[in-house]
PDB file of C-alpha atoms in Angstrom:
ATOM      1  CA  MET A1291       0.000   0.000   0.000  1.00 55.00           C
ATOM      2  CA  THR A1292       1.462   3.354  -1.028  1.00 70.00           C
ATOM      3  CA  ASN A1293       0.863   6.549   0.868  1.00 88.00           C
ATOM      4  CA  TYR A1294       0.249   8.536  -2.289  1.00 91.00           C
ATOM      5  CA  PHE A1295      -2.944  10.020  -3.661  1.00 92.00           C
ATOM      6  CA  HIS A1296      -3.624  10.519  -7.353  1.00 93.00           C
ATOM      7  CA  LEU A1297      -5.593  13.544  -8.528  1.00 92.00           C
ATOM      8  CA  ASP A1298      -7.207  13.852 -11.942  1.00 93.00           C
ATOM      9  CA  VAL A1299      -7.179  17.601 -12.618  1.00 93.00           C
ATOM     10  CA  GLU A1300      -8.653  19.467 -15.564  1.00 92.00           C
ATOM     11  CA  LEU A1301      -8.052  23.079 -16.506  1.00 91.00           C
ATOM     12  CA  LYS A1302     -10.961  25.139 -17.817  1.00 91.00           C
ATOM     13  CA  LEU A1303      -9.989  28.433 -19.428  1.00 90.00           C
ATOM     14  CA  ARG A1304     -12.297  31.290 -20.412  1.00 89.00           C
ATOM     15  CA  ASP A1305     -10.269  31.873 -23.570  1.00 85.00           C
ATOM     16  CA  GLU A1306      -9.104  28.475 -24.786  1.00 81.00           C
ATOM     17  CA  ASP A1307      -6.751  29.655 -27.560  1.00 81.00           C
ATOM     18  CA  LYS A1308      -4.670  32.341 -25.870  1.00 82.00           C
ATOM     19  CA  ALA A1309      -2.916  30.242 -23.217  1.00 84.00           C
ATOM     20  CA  VAL A1310       0.126  28.063 -23.793  1.00 87.00           C
ATOM     21  CA  VAL A1311      -0.547  24.935 -21.753  1.00 89.00           C
ATOM     22  CA  THR A1312       2.498  22.767 -21.183  1.00 90.00           C
ATOM     23  CA  PRO A1313       3.124  20.274 -18.352  1.00 90.00           C
ATOM     24  CA  ALA A1314       5.627  22.687 -16.775  1.00 92.00           C
ATOM     25  CA  TYR A1315       3.232  25.657 -16.840  1.00 91.00           C
ATOM     26  CA  PHE A1316       0.415  23.450 -15.521  1.00 90.00           C
ATOM     27  CA  LEU A1317       2.467  22.212 -12.567  1.00 91.00           C
ATOM     28  CA  GLY A1318       3.984  25.672 -12.093  1.00 91.00           C
ATOM     29  CA  SER A1319       0.597  27.330 -11.644  1.00 92.00           C
ATOM     30  CA  ILE A1320      -0.353  24.803  -8.935  1.00 92.00           C
ATOM     31  CA  GLU A1321       2.989  25.214  -7.164  1.00 92.00           C
ATOM     32  CA  GLU A1322       2.671  28.992  -7.349  1.00 92.00           C
ATOM     33  CA  SER A1323      -0.776  28.792  -5.791  1.00 93.00           C
ATOM     34  CA  LEU A1324       0.552  26.533  -3.002  1.00 93.00           C
ATOM     35  CA  GLN A1325       3.324  29.033  -2.320  1.00 92.00           C
ATOM     36  CA  SER A1326       0.938  31.959  -2.277  1.00 92.00           C
ATOM     37  CA  PHE A1327      -1.681  30.398   0.006  1.00 92.00           C
ATOM     38  CA  PHE A1328       0.548  28.364   2.323  1.00 92.00           C
ATOM     39  CA  GLY A1329       3.839  30.280   2.154  1.00 92.00           C
ATOM     40  CA  GLU A1330       7.465  29.198   2.009  1.00 91.00           C
ATOM     41  CA  ILE A1331       7.142  26.606   4.780  1.00 87.00           C
ATOM     42  CA  GLY A1332       3.533  25.536   4.344  1.00 75.00           C
ATOM     43  CA  GLY A1333       3.747  25.375   0.566  1.00 79.00           C
ATOM     44  CA  GLN A1334       6.631  22.916   0.404  1.00 86.00           C
ATOM     45  CA  THR A1335       4.784  20.017  -1.174  1.00 86.00           C
ATOM     46  CA  ASP A1336       6.236  17.210  -3.228  1.00 88.00           C
ATOM     47  CA  LEU A1337       4.026  17.279  -6.306  1.00 90.00           C
ATOM     48  CA  GLN A1338       4.558  14.982  -9.268  1.00 90.00           C
ATOM     49  CA  LEU A1339       2.937  15.124 -12.667  1.00 91.00           C
ATOM     50  CA  ILE A1340       2.372  11.546 -13.836  1.00 91.00           C
ATOM     51  CA  LYS A1341       0.432  12.062 -17.045  1.00 91.00           C
ATOM     52  CA  PHE A1342      -0.563  15.045 -19.138  1.00 91.00           C
ATOM     53  CA  ASP A1343      -2.957  15.493 -22.039  1.00 90.00           C
ATOM     54  CA  LYS A1344      -2.463  18.751 -23.930  1.00 88.00           C
ATOM     55  CA  ASN A1345      -5.728  18.644 -25.895  1.00 88.00           C
ATOM     56  CA  GLN A1346      -7.973  18.006 -22.909  1.00 88.00           C
ATOM     57  CA  LYS A1347      -5.785  20.212 -20.640  1.00 89.00           C
ATOM     58  CA  ARG A1348      -5.901  17.421 -18.140  1.00 92.00           C
ATOM     59  CA  ALA A1349      -3.281  15.892 -15.868  1.00 93.00           C
ATOM     60  CA  ILE A1350      -2.781  13.165 -13.321  1.00 93.00           C
ATOM     61  CA  LEU A1351      -0.925  14.404 -10.255  1.00 93.00           C
ATOM     62  CA  ARG A1352       0.622  12.341  -7.507  1.00 93.00           C
ATOM     63  CA  VAL A1353       0.892  13.793  -4.035  1.00 93.00           C
ATOM     64  CA  HIS A1354       1.690  12.399  -0.615  1.00 92.00           C
ATOM     65  CA  GLU A1355      -1.278  11.582   1.604  1.00 90.00           C
ATOM     66  CA  GLU A1356      -0.557  14.278   4.193  1.00 90.00           C
ATOM     67  CA  PHE A1357      -0.521  17.067   1.567  1.00 90.00           C
ATOM     68  CA  VAL A1358      -3.751  16.125  -0.231  1.00 91.00           C
ATOM     69  CA  THR A1359      -6.008  18.604   1.592  1.00 92.00           C
ATOM     70  CA  ARG A1360      -3.534  21.411   1.092  1.00 92.00           C
ATOM     71  CA  THR A1361      -3.016  20.630  -2.591  1.00 92.00           C
ATOM     72  CA  ARG A1362      -6.743  20.305  -3.270  1.00 93.00           C
ATOM     73  CA  SER A1363      -7.493  23.642  -1.652  1.00 93.00           C
ATOM     74  CA  ALA A1364      -4.637  25.357  -3.520  1.00 93.00           C
ATOM     75  CA  ILE A1365      -5.857  23.908  -6.842  1.00 93.00           C
ATOM     76  CA  THR A1366      -9.428  25.015  -6.145  1.00 93.00           C
ATOM     77  CA  LEU A1367      -8.349  28.571  -5.317  1.00 93.00           C
ATOM     78  CA  ILE A1368      -6.513  29.201  -8.603  1.00 93.00           C
ATOM     79  CA  GLY A1369      -8.325  31.901 -10.553  1.00 92.00           C
ATOM     80  CA  HIS A1370      -5.885  32.860 -13.297  1.00 90.00           C
ATOM     81  CA  PHE A1371      -3.666  30.954 -15.695  1.00 89.00           C
ATOM     82  CA  GLN A1372      -1.241  33.216 -17.601  1.00 90.00           C
ATOM     83  CA  ASP A1373      -3.539  36.176 -16.785  1.00 89.00           C
ATOM     84  CA  ILE A1374      -6.554  34.409 -18.297  1.00 90.00           C
ATOM     85  CA  PRO A1375      -9.478  33.735 -15.928  1.00 92.00           C
ATOM     86  CA  CYS A1376      -9.752  30.036 -15.310  1.00 92.00           C
ATOM     87  CA  HIS A1377     -10.746  27.326 -12.885  1.00 91.00           C
ATOM     88  CA  PHE A1378      -9.478  23.852 -12.151  1.00 93.00           C
ATOM     89  CA  ILE A1379     -11.746  20.850 -11.770  1.00 93.00           C
ATOM     90  CA  ILE A1380     -10.667  17.863  -9.732  1.00 93.00           C
ATOM     91  CA  ARG A1381     -12.438  15.076 -11.571  1.00 91.00           C
ATOM     92  CA  ASN A1382     -11.305  12.161  -9.488  1.00 89.00           C
ATOM     93  CA  THR A1383      -9.068  11.243  -6.582  1.00 90.00           C
ATOM     94  CA  SER A1384      -7.804   7.822  -5.752  1.00 89.00           C
ATOM     95  CA  LYS A1385      -5.170   5.929  -3.845  1.00 88.00           C
ATOM     96  CA  GLU A1386      -4.773   3.675  -6.884  1.00 84.00           C
ATOM     97  CA  GLN A1387      -3.265   4.626 -10.251  1.00 83.00           C
ATOM     98  CA  LEU A1388      -5.582   6.816 -12.322  1.00 81.00           C
ATOM     99  CA  ASP A1389      -6.002   7.160 -16.081  1.00 79.00           C
ATOM    100  CA  PHE A1390      -7.995   9.494 -18.324  1.00 74.00           C
TER     101      PHE A1390
ATOM    102  CA  MET B1362     -20.718  29.117  25.756  1.00 86.00           C
ATOM    103  CA  VAL B1363     -17.427  28.573  24.029  1.00 89.00           C
ATOM    104  CA  ARG B1364     -14.346  29.860  25.736  1.00 90.00           C
ATOM    105  CA  ILE B1365     -11.780  31.546  23.531  1.00 91.00           C
ATOM    106  CA  LYS B1366      -8.306  30.404  24.503  1.00 94.00           C
ATOM    107  CA  ASN B1367      -5.372  32.706  24.005  1.00 94.00           C
ATOM    108  CA  ARG B1368      -1.648  32.253  24.235  1.00 95.00           C
ATOM    109  CA  TYR B1369       0.734  34.963  25.350  1.00 95.00           C
ATOM    110  CA  VAL B1370       4.253  34.823  23.952  1.00 95.00           C
ATOM    111  CA  VAL B1371       6.997  36.628  25.854  1.00 95.00           C
ATOM    112  CA  VAL B1372       9.917  37.575  23.611  1.00 94.00           C
ATOM    113  CA  ARG B1373      13.172  39.437  24.016  1.00 92.00           C
ATOM    114  CA  ILE B1374      14.238  41.569  21.067  1.00 92.00           C
ATOM    115  CA  VAL B1375      17.970  41.314  20.429  1.00 92.00           C
ATOM    116  CA  PRO B1376      19.204  44.083  18.103  1.00 91.00           C
ATOM    117  CA  GLU B1377      22.329  43.516  16.024  1.00 89.00           C
ATOM    118  CA  LYS B1378      24.019  46.595  17.526  1.00 86.00           C
ATOM    119  CA  PRO B1379      23.557  46.624  21.317  1.00 83.00           C
ATOM    120  CA  THR B1380      21.671  49.763  22.394  1.00 82.00           C
ATOM    121  CA  ASN B1381      20.233  50.919  25.717  1.00 78.00           C
ATOM    122  CA  ILE B1382      16.946  52.146  24.295  1.00 80.00           C
ATOM    123  CA  LEU B1383      15.279  50.433  21.374  1.00 82.00           C
ATOM    124  CA  LYS B1384      12.784  52.617  19.571  1.00 83.00           C
ATOM    125  CA  ILE B1385      10.246  50.096  18.398  1.00 85.00           C
ATOM    126  CA  ASP B1386       6.571  50.850  18.283  1.00 86.00           C
ATOM    127  CA  ASP B1387       3.911  48.186  19.070  1.00 89.00           C
ATOM    128  CA  ALA B1388       2.415  48.677  15.615  1.00 91.00           C
ATOM    129  CA  VAL B1389       5.783  48.275  13.871  1.00 91.00           C
ATOM    130  CA  LEU B1390       6.427  45.083  15.846  1.00 92.00           C
ATOM    131  CA  ALA B1391       3.009  43.651  14.968  1.00 93.00           C
ATOM    132  CA  LYS B1392       3.408  44.592  11.308  1.00 93.00           C
ATOM    133  CA  SER B1393       6.822  42.969  10.932  1.00 93.00           C
ATOM    134  CA  VAL B1394       5.681  39.753  12.666  1.00 94.00           C
ATOM    135  CA  LEU B1395       2.574  39.490  10.485  1.00 94.00           C
ATOM    136  CA  ARG B1396       4.576  40.227   7.338  1.00 94.00           C
ATOM    137  CA  ASN B1397       6.893  37.320   8.142  1.00 94.00           C
ATOM    138  CA  VAL B1398       3.968  35.016   8.979  1.00 94.00           C
ATOM    139  CA  LYS B1399       2.609  35.793   5.520  1.00 94.00           C
ATOM    140  CA  LYS B1400       5.985  35.098   3.959  1.00 93.00           C
ATOM    141  CA  TYR B1401       6.465  31.711   5.625  1.00 93.00           C
ATOM    142  CA  TYR B1402       2.867  30.469   6.009  1.00 93.00           C
ATOM    143  CA  GLY B1403       1.119  32.371   3.208  1.00 93.00           C
ATOM    144  CA  ASP B1404      -2.373  33.847   3.177  1.00 93.00           C
ATOM    145  CA  TYR B1405      -3.746  30.898   5.135  1.00 93.00           C
ATOM    146  CA  GLY B1406      -1.188  31.307   7.926  1.00 92.00           C
ATOM    147  CA  LEU B1407      -1.735  35.051   8.058  1.00 93.00           C
ATOM    148  CA  GLY B1408      -5.472  34.487   8.315  1.00 94.00           C
ATOM    149  CA  THR B1409      -5.103  32.162  11.300  1.00 93.00           C
ATOM    150  CA  VAL B1410      -2.576  34.323  13.153  1.00 94.00           C
ATOM    151  CA  GLU B1411      -4.004  37.767  12.374  1.00 92.00           C
ATOM    152  CA  HIS B1412      -7.315  37.043  14.104  1.00 91.00           C
ATOM    153  CA  GLY B1413      -6.761  37.759  17.777  1.00 90.00           C
ATOM    154  CA  PHE B1414      -3.170  38.892  17.356  1.00 94.00           C
ATOM    155  CA  ARG B1415      -2.036  41.858  19.428  1.00 93.00           C
ATOM    156  CA  VAL B1416       1.155  43.240  20.885  1.00 93.00           C
ATOM    157  CA  LYS B1417       0.207  43.779  24.532  1.00 92.00           C
ATOM    158  CA  TYR B1418       3.404  45.146  25.975  1.00 89.00           C
ATOM    159  CA  CYS B1419       6.757  46.375  24.778  1.00 88.00           C
ATOM    160  CA  ASN B1420       9.513  47.665  27.052  1.00 84.00           C
ATOM    161  CA  GLU B1421      12.122  49.640  25.150  1.00 83.00           C
ATOM    162  CA  ARG B1422      14.744  49.336  27.910  1.00 79.00           C
ATOM    163  CA  THR B1423      14.593  45.634  28.731  1.00 81.00           C
ATOM    164  CA  LYS B1424      13.502  44.966  25.102  1.00 87.00           C
ATOM    165  CA  ILE B1425      10.827  42.559  26.261  1.00 90.00           C
ATOM    166  CA  ALA B1426       7.500  42.256  24.482  1.00 92.00           C
ATOM    167  CA  ILE B1427       4.303  40.261  25.002  1.00 93.00           C
ATOM    168  CA  MET B1428       2.261  39.154  22.016  1.00 94.00           C
ATOM    169  CA  ARG B1429      -1.182  37.656  22.254  1.00 94.00           C
ATOM    170  CA  CYS B1430      -2.558  35.187  19.727  1.00 94.00           C
ATOM    171  CA  LEU B1431      -5.281  32.574  19.593  1.00 94.00           C
ATOM    172  CA  HIS B1432      -4.472  29.126  20.947  1.00 93.00           C
ATOM    173  CA  ARG B1433      -4.913  27.450  17.553  1.00 91.00           C
ATOM    174  CA  SER B1434      -2.340  29.666  15.859  1.00 91.00           C
ATOM    175  CA  HIS B1435       0.385  29.937  18.492  1.00 92.00           C
ATOM    176  CA  ARG B1436       2.539  27.245  16.878  1.00 93.00           C
ATOM    177  CA  THR B1437       2.538  29.118  13.576  1.00 93.00           C
ATOM    178  CA  LEU B1438       3.530  32.297  15.392  1.00 94.00           C
ATOM    179  CA  THR B1439       6.260  30.754  17.572  1.00 94.00           C
ATOM    180  CA  SER B1440       7.807  28.930  14.626  1.00 93.00           C
ATOM    181  CA  THR B1441       7.972  32.162  12.617  1.00 94.00           C
ATOM    182  CA  LEU B1442       9.652  34.207  15.363  1.00 94.00           C
ATOM    183  CA  PRO B1443      13.159  32.673  14.995  1.00 94.00           C
ATOM    184  CA  LEU B1444      13.086  33.379  11.247  1.00 94.00           C
ATOM    185  CA  ILE B1445      12.583  37.127  11.644  1.00 93.00           C
ATOM    186  CA  THR B1446      15.683  39.245  11.026  1.00 93.00           C
ATOM    187  CA  MET B1447      14.257  42.742  10.576  1.00 90.00           C
ATOM    188  CA  ILE B1448      11.859  44.607  12.867  1.00 90.00           C
ATOM    189  CA  GLY B1449      10.776  47.795  11.134  1.00 85.00           C
ATOM    190  CA  ASP B1450      14.098  49.161   9.901  1.00 86.00           C
ATOM    191  CA  VAL B1451      16.195  47.697  12.742  1.00 88.00           C
ATOM    192  CA  ARG B1452      18.166  44.512  12.191  1.00 91.00           C
ATOM    193  CA  ALA B1453      17.191  42.368  15.161  1.00 92.00           C
ATOM    194  CA  LYS B1454      16.075  38.920  16.208  1.00 92.00           C
ATOM    195  CA  PHE B1455      13.586  37.481  18.667  1.00 93.00           C
ATOM    196  CA  HIS B1456      14.371  35.206  21.576  1.00 94.00           C
ATOM    197  CA  THR B1457      11.225  33.441  22.750  1.00 94.00           C
ATOM    198  CA  LEU B1458      11.356  33.381  26.548  1.00 94.00           C
ATOM    199  CA  TYR B1459       7.984  32.026  27.619  1.00 94.00           C
ATOM    200  CA  VAL B1460       4.598  30.984  26.274  1.00 95.00           C
ATOM    201  CA  GLY B1461       1.792  31.318  28.779  1.00 93.00           C
ATOM    202  CA  ALA B1462      -1.958  30.898  28.869  1.00 93.00           C
ATOM    203  CA  THR B1463      -2.695  34.011  30.930  1.00 93.00           C
ATOM    204  CA  ILE B1464      -1.119  37.423  31.010  1.00 92.00           C
ATOM    205  CA  ILE B1465      -0.744  37.132  34.803  1.00 92.00           C
ATOM    206  CA  HIS B1466       1.610  34.197  34.368  1.00 91.00           C
ATOM    207  CA  CYS B1467       3.593  36.162  31.789  1.00 91.00           C
ATOM    208  CA  ASN B1468       3.650  39.087  34.199  1.00 89.00           C
ATOM    209  CA  LYS B1469       5.083  36.878  36.966  1.00 90.00           C
ATOM    210  CA  PHE B1470       7.669  35.502  34.568  1.00 91.00           C
ATOM    211  CA  ILE B1471       8.688  38.972  33.391  1.00 88.00           C
ATOM    212  CA  ILE B1472       9.018  40.273  36.964  1.00 86.00           C
ATOM    213  CA  ASN B1473      11.377  37.399  37.791  1.00 88.00           C
ATOM    214  CA  HIS B1474      13.247  37.950  34.544  1.00 85.00           C
ATOM    215  CA  GLN B1475      13.552  41.695  35.101  1.00 81.00           C
ATOM    216  CA  GLN B1476      14.670  41.136  38.678  1.00 83.00           C
ATOM    217  CA  ARG B1477      17.542  39.068  37.333  1.00 83.00           C
ATOM    218  CA  PHE B1478      18.248  41.750  34.713  1.00 76.00           C
ATOM    219  CA  LEU B1479      18.304  44.421  37.464  1.00 79.00           C
ATOM    220  CA  ASP B1480      20.692  42.395  39.598  1.00 81.00           C
ATOM    221  CA  GLU B1481      23.090  42.336  36.681  1.00 78.00           C
ATOM    222  CA  MET B1482      22.723  45.987  35.675  1.00 75.00           C
ATOM    223  CA  VAL B1483      22.412  47.860  39.009  1.00 74.00           C
ATOM    224  CA  GLY B1484      25.986  47.099  40.000  1.00 74.00           C
ATOM    225  CA  GLN B1485      27.250  49.119  37.052  1.00 76.00           C
ATOM    226  CA  ILE B1486      25.435  52.341  38.061  1.00 74.00           C
ATOM    227  CA  ALA B1487      27.342  54.599  40.455  1.00 72.00           C
ATOM    228  CA  SER B1488      24.928  57.278  41.718  1.00 78.00           C
ATOM    229  CA  ALA B1489      21.990  56.386  43.952  1.00 78.00           C
ATOM    230  CA  LYS B1490      19.490  58.608  42.124  1.00 79.00           C
ATOM    231  CA  GLU B1491      20.292  57.132  38.728  1.00 79.00           C
ATOM    232  CA  ARG B1492      19.966  53.671  40.208  1.00 78.00           C
ATOM    233  CA  LYS B1493      16.542  54.509  41.630  1.00 79.00           C
ATOM    234  CA  ASP B1494      15.364  55.920  38.276  1.00 79.00           C
ATOM    235  CA  PHE B1495      16.696  52.899  36.453  1.00 75.00           C
ATOM    236  CA  ILE B1496      14.856  50.467  38.736  1.00 75.00           C
ATOM    237  CA  LYS B1497      11.669  52.473  38.314  1.00 77.00           C
ATOM    238  CA  ARG B1498      11.948  52.470  34.512  1.00 73.00           C
ATOM    239  CA  VAL B1499      12.648  48.771  34.285  1.00 69.00           C
ATOM    240  CA  MET B1500       9.936  47.650  36.656  1.00 70.00           C
ATOM    241  CA  GLU B1501       7.192  49.856  35.221  1.00 69.00           C
ATOM    242  CA  PHE B1502       4.675  47.429  33.824  1.00 64.00           C
ATOM    243  CA  ASP B1503       1.444  48.931  32.646  1.00 58.00           C
ATOM    244  CA  LEU B1504      -0.590  46.995  30.158  1.00 57.00           C
ATOM    245  CA  GLU B1505      -2.963  49.133  28.212  1.00 48.00           C
ATOM    246  CA  GLN B1506      -6.198  47.264  27.637  1.00 40.00           C
TER     247      GLN B1506
END
């Protein structure tokens, strides 16, 4: 039994064409949100991007059990992606491996 | 009825350059602490600490201060204090001396602490009048409500 949680996260943008969505930018926006809401100490979370689909703007993230609540709240609170209004949807969470 | 628990943190401010009188305002102290809480614990940390936070006492001679915070946020506050290096525009650090549940306990602690401080300092003062003034200044302890 692993102590990791898998999150299926989807990005919904107001203006679909303007943003450049890459795995690094996707993960960066979540890490930036963690830093902003939980600070330098609180925001230190080991976040891994397992799978990424550019067309669906969807990713599978892996995070340690103790940081799930923090990561979920940080993801939910994101309001902008490259200055474009957006929101993230957490479609599924599981202790097992997830797929699209 | 739910009782609101507070914690009172007694700190000693240690400036980089030793001075007799440290000109630090309560508001400046509170602002610099909260700014650092925001830096290290983000908006969430600031939100938990800010509610109920207050600098209750600050003695510019002994450089001792009392800060009040809610019981649920005192760990966030006490873990931020050692990371602070600037208070206002003075380079200084905090030494946490005591964490108490009531201000009376902090008061008792400070009186003991200041008594020790006086024992060390009084020997260095020659004239009797100066010594009397010094004792009066150190032991004055009025908490504005």
